[in-house]
Amino acid sequence: MTEQIEFIDLKAQQEKLGSGLSDAIARVLRHGRYIMGPEVAEFEQELSAFCGADHVVTCANGTDALVLVLMAEDIGPGDAVFVPSFTFIATAEAVAARRATPVFVDVDPRTFNIDAESLERAISAAKDDGLKPRMVIAVDLFGQPADYATLRKCADAHGLILVADAAQSFGAQSNEGKVGTLADYTTTSFFPAKPLGCFGDGGAVTTEDRDAATMLRSLRLHGSGSDKYENVRVGLNSRLDTLQAAILLEKLKIFPDEIDARNVAAHRYRELLSDIVVTPALSNNATSVWAQYTIVLDSEAERSAVQTSCKSAGVPTAIYYPIPLHVQKGYSHFPADPEGLQNSETLSSRVLSLPMHGYLDEAVQTRVADAVRAGLRL
Ligand SMILES: *Cc1c(COP(=O)(O)O)cnc(C)c1O
């Protein structure tokens, strides 16, 4: 019986964190301030120092982080928000939940991130539909920042707010700076499987704009004014738990080492696999935190063969994402780039994500590569 490999090894991480983790949890149990306790503000400060953004506002999860940004900018019915089709559902869901219109944009086939030419076509189409273009939410899929320099030009030309959904890329950077500072707002998630994850749900928004940060702080606390029971606007209940903040403070300490280790693992995968499958491409000036290591196969049939081979070798794989958003039942009625979203459709049928975390060793990665090779009958 071959030993099962972990897709994401949170147990190895717990061992590395050692007693610091249990001590941090014990401190919260002692002071008992479970909601908005001192660790929340402390974590916001540490995260601000880590990514270089002036303001960090934590919240309950990465989906709420997007909803809070949409609320802060008063986006609603009649407004068009441009999102890639090849992403996790939350990016479009937040927009639709605000009763605004998500408009689907295609992605670049090599970086998996939103394509600027498709975005231009989608903006024209939205205007023709009588919608008001308000915002673009780029997604840094699988850990690599989108091309924010190009997106900024397009956003400025059309008066759009630029948002980075950095749930998968927090800790990465481009030559423009670190993720957290590349857009008007950056949202992230601390879901356990994300590169910087907690042991439950959590999220955050970063911004350089002080007034926007003040608005976000009010919105996450029922639209509160200066007093807790004064409500100056309609908000949400969306706070990061003190316990999760305490856990994140410990995890943030080892995060730079983990990012280095993920990059070592990604480099090793490339050496093992780039002659047999399409391995992920970094654009010139970007780094990745490798939320996923995603290969592209030649066909859906070939992907099935590789999946089967991996499964029998005890190698877990996952398909992120099997259905592009513009064909999802709940979303297919929303507008999209009129020239179609061919890259999103092709990628959905051919991508496969391999085990990736900061605790992979060469022996395990060789087993993964051997299983992929066997699936290709090489
Ligand atoms: C995980 C994820 C989210 C949502 O985060 P939650 O904390 O699960 O709500 C949003 N966008 C992307 C790209 C994600 O990967």
Short mmCIF file of C-alpha atoms and ligand atoms in Angstrom, two decimals:
data_model
loop_
_atom_site.label_atom_id
_atom_site.label_comp_id
_atom_site.label_asym_id
_atom_site.label_seq_id
_atom_site.Cartn_x
_atom_site.Cartn_y
_atom_site.Cartn_z
CA MET A 1 0.00 0.00 0.00
CA THR A 2 1.56 3.28 -1.09
CA GLU A 3 1.40 6.12 1.41
CA GLN A 4 -1.18 8.80 0.63
CA ILE A 5 0.37 12.20 -0.13
CA GLU A 6 -1.24 15.35 1.38
CA PHE A 7 -2.65 17.95 -1.04
CA ILE A 8 -1.98 20.68 1.53
CA ASP A 9 -0.01 19.64 4.61
CA LEU A 10 -1.43 21.61 7.55
CA LYS A 11 -0.13 19.04 10.06
CA ALA A 12 3.50 19.64 9.10
CA GLN A 13 2.81 23.35 9.50
CA GLN A 14 1.36 22.82 12.98
CA GLU A 15 4.50 21.00 14.01
CA LYS A 16 6.62 23.88 12.79
CA LEU A 17 4.48 26.39 14.69
CA GLY A 18 5.04 24.39 17.88
CA SER A 19 3.93 25.69 21.26
CA GLY A 20 3.65 29.28 19.97
CA LEU A 21 0.32 28.30 18.48
CA SER A 22 -1.19 26.76 21.61
CA ASP A 23 0.20 29.61 23.74
CA ALA A 24 -1.48 32.17 21.47
CA ILE A 25 -4.81 30.33 21.69
CA ALA A 26 -4.46 29.98 25.49
CA ARG A 27 -3.89 33.74 25.82
CA VAL A 28 -7.21 34.45 24.09
CA LEU A 29 -9.01 31.92 26.31
CA ARG A 30 -7.54 33.71 29.34
CA HIS A 31 -8.54 37.25 28.40
CA GLY A 32 -11.85 36.10 26.89
CA ARG A 33 -12.33 39.01 24.47
CA TYR A 34 -13.49 36.76 21.65
CA ILE A 35 -15.00 39.51 19.51
CA MET A 36 -12.67 42.34 18.38
CA GLY A 37 -10.12 41.49 21.05
CA PRO A 38 -6.63 43.05 21.03
CA GLU A 39 -5.21 40.43 18.62
CA VAL A 40 -7.45 41.72 15.81
CA ALA A 41 -5.91 45.21 15.77
CA GLU A 42 -2.47 43.72 16.34
CA PHE A 43 -2.85 41.43 13.35
CA GLU A 44 -4.11 44.31 11.19
CA GLN A 45 -0.96 46.25 12.09
CA GLU A 46 1.34 43.31 11.38
CA LEU A 47 -0.34 42.63 8.06
CA SER A 48 -0.02 46.28 7.10
CA ALA A 49 3.71 46.13 7.88
CA PHE A 50 4.03 42.87 5.94
CA CYS A 51 2.41 44.04 2.70
CA GLY A 52 3.07 47.79 2.87
CA ALA A 53 -0.58 48.87 2.59
CA ASP A 54 -1.47 51.81 4.85
CA HIS A 55 -4.79 50.36 6.02
CA VAL A 56 -5.86 46.80 6.71
CA VAL A 57 -9.46 46.04 7.69
CA THR A 58 -10.08 42.42 8.62
CA CYS A 59 -13.48 40.77 8.19
CA ALA A 60 -15.25 37.41 8.39
CA ASN A 61 -14.11 35.85 5.08
CA GLY A 62 -12.78 36.64 1.61
CA THR A 63 -16.25 36.80 0.05
CA ASP A 64 -17.36 39.42 2.59
CA ALA A 65 -14.15 41.34 1.86
CA LEU A 66 -15.42 41.76 -1.73
CA VAL A 67 -18.97 42.57 -0.56
CA LEU A 68 -17.64 45.23 1.84
CA VAL A 69 -15.67 46.89 -0.99
CA LEU A 70 -18.76 46.90 -3.23
CA MET A 71 -20.81 48.40 -0.37
CA ALA A 72 -18.15 51.03 0.38
CA GLU A 73 -18.32 52.15 -3.27
CA ASP A 74 -22.13 51.99 -3.28
CA ILE A 75 -22.24 49.58 -6.20
CA GLY A 76 -25.68 48.20 -6.96
CA PRO A 77 -28.41 47.80 -9.60
CA GLY A 78 -27.45 49.10 -13.06
CA ASP A 79 -23.72 48.97 -12.30
CA ALA A 80 -21.38 46.72 -14.28
CA VAL A 81 -18.49 45.03 -12.48
CA PHE A 82 -15.99 43.20 -14.71
CA VAL A 83 -14.69 39.86 -13.46
CA PRO A 84 -12.75 36.99 -15.04
CA SER A 85 -14.77 33.89 -15.86
CA PHE A 86 -11.99 31.50 -14.85
CA THR A 87 -11.99 31.98 -11.05
CA PHE A 88 -13.69 30.86 -7.85
CA ILE A 89 -17.40 31.73 -7.74
CA ALA A 90 -17.04 34.27 -4.90
CA THR A 91 -15.59 36.92 -7.23
CA ALA A 92 -18.84 37.13 -9.23
CA GLU A 93 -21.13 36.10 -6.37
CA ALA A 94 -20.30 39.19 -4.32
CA VAL A 95 -21.29 41.40 -7.27
CA ALA A 96 -24.54 39.54 -7.94
CA ALA A 97 -25.38 39.54 -4.22
CA ARG A 98 -25.28 43.37 -4.34
CA ARG A 99 -27.74 43.22 -7.30
CA ALA A 100 -25.10 44.72 -9.58
CA THR A 101 -24.23 42.98 -12.88
CA PRO A 102 -21.10 40.86 -13.15
CA VAL A 103 -19.74 41.05 -16.72
CA PHE A 104 -17.51 38.12 -17.62
CA VAL A 105 -14.08 38.62 -19.15
CA ASP A 106 -11.70 36.01 -20.61
CA VAL A 107 -8.25 35.18 -19.22
CA ASP A 108 -4.76 34.85 -20.60
CA PRO A 109 -4.08 31.17 -21.37
CA ARG A 110 -0.57 31.21 -19.86
CA THR A 111 -0.94 33.28 -16.67
CA PHE A 112 -4.64 32.36 -16.08
CA ASN A 113 -5.31 36.02 -15.21
CA ILE A 114 -7.79 38.54 -16.67
CA ASP A 115 -7.06 39.57 -20.26
CA ALA A 116 -6.99 43.35 -20.90
CA GLU A 117 -8.23 43.13 -24.51
CA SER A 118 -11.19 41.02 -23.50
CA LEU A 119 -11.85 43.55 -20.73
CA GLU A 120 -12.03 46.40 -23.29
CA ARG A 121 -14.57 44.43 -25.34
CA ALA A 122 -16.63 43.64 -22.25
CA ILE A 123 -16.70 47.33 -21.24
CA SER A 124 -18.06 48.33 -24.67
CA ALA A 125 -20.64 45.55 -24.52
CA ALA A 126 -21.79 46.61 -21.03
CA LYS A 127 -22.24 50.22 -22.20
CA ASP A 128 -24.24 49.00 -25.21
CA ASP A 129 -26.46 47.11 -22.74
CA GLY A 130 -27.14 50.37 -20.89
CA LEU A 131 -25.07 49.40 -17.84
CA LYS A 132 -22.78 51.79 -16.00
CA PRO A 133 -19.18 50.47 -15.89
CA ARG A 134 -18.00 50.99 -12.29
CA MET A 135 -15.36 48.49 -11.24
CA VAL A 136 -13.02 45.71 -12.38
CA ILE A 137 -12.13 42.93 -9.97
CA ALA A 138 -8.96 41.21 -11.18
CA VAL A 139 -8.12 37.85 -9.63
CA ASP A 140 -4.55 36.76 -8.94
CA LEU A 141 -5.31 33.17 -9.83
CA PHE A 142 -3.20 30.39 -8.30
CA GLY A 143 -0.87 32.89 -6.64
CA GLN A 144 0.43 35.22 -9.34
CA PRO A 145 -0.65 38.89 -9.43
CA ALA A 146 -2.59 40.02 -12.51
CA ASP A 147 -1.07 42.64 -14.82
CA TYR A 148 -2.04 45.68 -12.74
CA ALA A 149 0.03 48.18 -14.75
CA THR A 150 -2.05 47.43 -17.87
CA LEU A 151 -5.28 47.14 -15.88
CA ARG A 152 -4.65 50.52 -14.27
CA LYS A 153 -4.47 52.21 -17.69
CA CYS A 154 -7.73 50.61 -18.74
CA ALA A 155 -9.42 51.41 -15.41
CA ASP A 156 -8.31 55.06 -15.57
CA ALA A 157 -9.42 55.41 -19.21
CA HIS A 158 -12.93 54.24 -18.29
CA GLY A 159 -13.19 55.69 -14.78
CA LEU A 160 -13.29 52.27 -13.12
CA ILE A 161 -12.32 51.37 -9.56
CA LEU A 162 -9.58 48.72 -9.66
CA VAL A 163 -9.88 45.86 -7.16
CA ALA A 164 -7.51 42.93 -6.65
CA ASP A 165 -9.03 39.67 -5.44
CA ALA A 166 -5.82 38.42 -3.84
CA ALA A 167 -7.26 35.46 -1.93
CA GLN A 168 -4.66 33.27 -3.63
CA SER A 169 -1.74 35.69 -4.03
CA PHE A 170 -1.26 37.41 -0.69
CA GLY A 171 2.53 37.52 -0.13
CA ALA A 172 3.41 37.78 -3.85
CA GLN A 173 4.62 40.87 -5.69
CA SER A 174 5.21 42.46 -9.08
CA ASN A 175 7.70 45.16 -10.04
CA GLU A 176 4.95 47.67 -9.09
CA GLY A 177 5.09 46.50 -5.48
CA LYS A 178 3.63 43.96 -3.11
CA VAL A 179 0.18 42.45 -3.36
CA GLY A 180 -1.96 44.64 -1.12
CA THR A 181 -0.74 47.84 -2.78
CA LEU A 182 -1.37 47.16 -6.48
CA ALA A 183 -5.03 48.20 -6.73
CA ASP A 184 -7.44 50.70 -5.15
CA TYR A 185 -8.64 47.90 -2.89
CA THR A 186 -7.15 44.45 -2.35
CA THR A 187 -9.21 41.68 -0.79
CA THR A 188 -7.91 38.45 0.65
CA SER A 189 -9.11 35.30 2.40
CA PHE A 190 -7.68 33.36 5.34
CA PHE A 191 -9.62 30.18 4.51
CA PRO A 192 -7.40 27.31 5.74
CA ALA A 193 -6.29 26.21 2.25
CA LYS A 194 -5.07 29.67 1.19
CA PRO A 195 -1.34 30.43 1.35
CA LEU A 196 -1.93 32.46 4.54
CA GLY A 197 -4.82 30.62 6.17
CA CYS A 198 -6.29 30.45 9.66
CA PHE A 199 -8.19 27.56 11.29
CA GLY A 200 -11.62 28.72 10.21
CA ASP A 201 -12.94 31.60 8.12
CA GLY A 202 -11.31 35.01 7.85
CA GLY A 203 -10.65 37.79 5.36
CA ALA A 204 -9.29 41.31 4.94
CA VAL A 205 -9.33 44.39 2.72
CA THR A 206 -6.29 46.60 2.23
CA THR A 207 -6.33 50.14 0.86
CA GLU A 208 -4.22 53.30 0.84
CA ASP A 209 -7.32 55.45 1.28
CA ARG A 210 -8.00 56.48 4.89
CA ASP A 211 -11.63 57.45 4.31
CA ALA A 212 -12.30 54.16 2.54
CA ALA A 213 -10.79 52.28 5.48
CA THR A 214 -13.00 54.19 7.92
CA MET A 215 -16.04 53.32 5.80
CA LEU A 216 -15.04 49.62 5.72
CA ARG A 217 -14.61 49.58 9.53
CA SER A 218 -18.12 50.96 9.91
CA LEU A 219 -19.62 48.57 7.35
CA ARG A 220 -18.18 45.46 9.00
CA LEU A 221 -19.78 46.51 12.31
CA HIS A 222 -23.44 47.01 11.31
CA GLY A 223 -22.75 50.44 9.81
CA SER A 224 -21.78 51.80 13.19
CA GLY A 225 -20.99 55.45 13.83
CA SER A 226 -18.74 56.61 16.66
CA ASP A 227 -20.78 54.58 19.14
CA LYS A 228 -21.53 50.88 18.86
CA TYR A 229 -25.29 51.44 19.04
CA GLU A 230 -25.34 54.36 16.62
CA ASN A 231 -25.92 53.09 13.06
CA VAL A 232 -25.20 55.65 10.38
CA ARG A 233 -25.55 53.31 7.37
CA VAL A 234 -26.65 49.78 6.48
CA GLY A 235 -23.77 47.40 7.10
CA LEU A 236 -22.98 43.77 7.88
CA ASN A 237 -21.79 41.66 10.77
CA SER A 238 -18.41 40.69 9.34
CA ARG A 239 -15.58 40.52 11.85
CA LEU A 240 -12.46 38.38 12.14
CA ASP A 241 -12.64 36.26 15.33
CA THR A 242 -10.04 37.12 17.96
CA LEU A 243 -8.97 33.45 18.05
CA GLN A 244 -8.33 33.44 14.30
CA ALA A 245 -6.37 36.70 14.57
CA ALA A 246 -4.20 35.13 17.29
CA ILE A 247 -3.58 32.10 15.07
CA LEU A 248 -2.80 34.31 12.07
CA LEU A 249 -0.27 36.33 14.11
CA GLU A 250 1.66 33.08 14.68
CA LYS A 251 1.30 31.92 11.09
CA LEU A 252 2.45 35.28 9.72
CA LYS A 253 5.79 34.78 11.52
CA ILE A 254 6.63 31.72 9.43
CA PHE A 255 4.88 32.88 6.24
CA PRO A 256 8.02 34.33 4.55
CA ASP A 257 9.82 30.98 5.05
CA GLU A 258 6.80 29.13 3.71
CA ILE A 259 6.70 31.34 0.62
CA ASP A 260 10.38 30.54 -0.01
CA ALA A 261 9.69 26.82 0.42
CA ARG A 262 6.71 26.99 -1.96
CA ASN A 263 8.94 28.60 -4.56
CA VAL A 264 11.56 25.88 -4.14
CA ALA A 265 8.81 23.28 -4.63
CA ALA A 266 7.44 25.09 -7.71
CA HIS A 267 10.91 25.25 -9.23
CA ARG A 268 11.37 21.53 -8.60
CA TYR A 269 8.01 20.69 -10.21
CA ARG A 270 9.05 22.68 -13.26
CA GLU A 271 12.27 20.71 -13.57
CA LEU A 272 10.41 17.42 -13.16
CA LEU A 273 7.45 18.20 -15.43
CA SER A 274 8.11 20.93 -18.00
CA ASP A 275 9.24 18.48 -20.68
CA ILE A 276 5.98 16.48 -20.50
CA VAL A 277 3.17 18.95 -19.66
CA VAL A 278 2.53 22.72 -19.75
CA THR A 279 3.76 24.07 -16.41
CA PRO A 280 2.67 27.47 -15.00
CA ALA A 281 4.24 30.58 -16.50
CA LEU A 282 5.18 33.62 -14.43
CA SER A 283 4.95 36.93 -16.26
CA ASN A 284 8.24 38.81 -16.42
CA ASN A 285 8.14 40.81 -13.26
CA ALA A 286 5.89 38.84 -10.95
CA THR A 287 6.47 36.38 -8.14
CA SER A 288 3.91 33.81 -7.05
CA VAL A 289 2.99 32.30 -3.68
CA TRP A 290 1.79 29.17 -5.50
CA ALA A 291 -1.66 28.81 -3.95
CA GLN A 292 -1.93 26.03 -6.53
CA TYR A 293 0.54 24.36 -8.84
CA THR A 294 -1.60 23.94 -11.94
CA ILE A 295 -0.55 22.08 -15.07
CA VAL A 296 -2.39 22.15 -18.41
CA LEU A 297 -2.94 18.92 -20.34
CA ASP A 298 -3.55 18.57 -24.09
CA SER A 299 -7.15 17.38 -23.78
CA GLU A 300 -9.87 16.51 -21.29
CA ALA A 301 -9.24 12.80 -21.96
CA GLU A 302 -5.56 13.19 -21.18
CA ARG A 303 -6.45 15.00 -17.96
CA SER A 304 -8.73 12.13 -16.92
CA ALA A 305 -5.96 9.64 -17.58
CA VAL A 306 -3.52 11.64 -15.44
CA GLN A 307 -6.09 12.02 -12.64
CA THR A 308 -6.71 8.28 -12.61
CA SER A 309 -3.03 7.46 -12.60
CA CYS A 310 -2.39 9.92 -9.74
CA LYS A 311 -5.29 8.54 -7.71
CA SER A 312 -4.01 4.98 -7.90
CA ALA A 313 -0.53 6.16 -6.88
CA GLY A 314 -1.89 7.90 -3.74
CA VAL A 315 -1.33 11.37 -5.25
CA PRO A 316 -4.27 13.74 -4.67
CA THR A 317 -5.14 16.19 -7.47
CA ALA A 318 -7.90 18.77 -7.87
CA ILE A 319 -9.55 20.65 -10.72
CA TYR A 320 -9.65 24.40 -10.13
CA TYR A 321 -12.01 25.21 -11.74
CA PRO A 322 -14.08 22.69 -13.73
CA ILE A 323 -16.83 25.09 -14.90
CA PRO A 324 -16.14 28.68 -16.01
CA LEU A 325 -18.47 31.14 -14.32
CA HIS A 326 -20.19 32.37 -17.49
CA VAL A 327 -21.64 28.87 -18.04
CA GLN A 328 -22.63 28.22 -14.41
CA LYS A 329 -26.40 27.80 -14.13
CA GLY A 330 -26.86 30.69 -11.70
CA TYR A 331 -24.68 33.03 -13.77
CA SER A 332 -25.11 32.21 -17.46
CA HIS A 333 -27.66 35.03 -17.96
CA PHE A 334 -25.11 37.73 -17.14
CA PRO A 335 -23.29 39.53 -19.98
CA ALA A 336 -19.80 38.63 -21.20
CA ASP A 337 -17.14 39.55 -23.74
CA PRO A 338 -19.10 39.31 -27.04
CA GLU A 339 -16.22 37.50 -28.73
CA GLY A 340 -16.59 34.60 -26.31
CA LEU A 341 -14.46 33.23 -23.48
CA GLN A 342 -12.59 30.49 -25.27
CA ASN A 343 -9.54 30.44 -22.98
CA SER A 344 -11.69 30.09 -19.85
CA GLU A 345 -13.57 27.20 -21.45
CA THR A 346 -10.45 25.41 -22.69
CA LEU A 347 -8.61 25.80 -19.38
CA SER A 348 -11.58 24.47 -17.40
CA SER A 349 -11.42 21.24 -19.38
CA ARG A 350 -7.64 20.80 -19.21
CA VAL A 351 -6.17 22.11 -15.94
CA LEU A 352 -5.09 19.94 -13.05
CA SER A 353 -3.68 21.12 -9.72
CA LEU A 354 -1.02 19.06 -7.95
CA PRO A 355 -0.16 18.86 -4.24
CA MET A 356 1.40 22.19 -3.18
CA HIS A 357 2.50 23.53 0.21
CA GLY A 358 5.66 24.63 1.98
CA TYR A 359 6.49 21.17 3.32
CA LEU A 360 6.96 19.16 0.12
CA ASP A 361 10.21 17.27 -0.33
CA GLU A 362 11.96 16.00 -3.41
CA ALA A 363 10.96 12.35 -2.85
CA VAL A 364 7.27 13.23 -2.71
CA GLN A 365 7.47 15.51 -5.74
CA THR A 366 9.24 12.79 -7.71
CA ARG A 367 6.37 10.43 -6.86
CA VAL A 368 3.89 13.04 -8.10
CA ALA A 369 5.84 13.52 -11.34
CA ASP A 370 6.10 9.75 -11.87
CA ALA A 371 2.32 9.42 -11.47
CA VAL A 372 1.73 12.22 -14.02
CA ARG A 373 4.18 10.57 -16.42
CA ALA A 374 2.48 7.20 -16.02
CA GLY A 375 -0.91 8.81 -16.81
CA LEU A 376 0.57 10.14 -20.06
CA ARG A 377 1.92 6.63 -20.81
CA LEU A 378 5.44 8.01 -21.10
C1 LIG B 1 -11.13 31.59 -1.60
C2 LIG B 1 -11.42 32.65 -2.55
C3 LIG B 1 -12.39 33.64 -2.29
C4 LIG B 1 -13.35 33.60 -1.13
O1 LIG B 1 -12.79 33.47 0.11
P1 LIG B 1 -13.66 32.90 1.34
O2 LIG B 1 -12.83 33.28 2.52
O3 LIG B 1 -13.78 31.43 1.16
O4 LIG B 1 -14.96 33.60 1.33
C5 LIG B 1 -12.58 34.66 -3.21
N1 LIG B 1 -11.86 34.70 -4.34
C6 LIG B 1 -10.92 33.77 -4.64
C7 LIG B 1 -10.15 33.91 -5.90
C8 LIG B 1 -10.69 32.72 -3.76
O5 LIG B 1 -9.77 31.79 -4.07
#
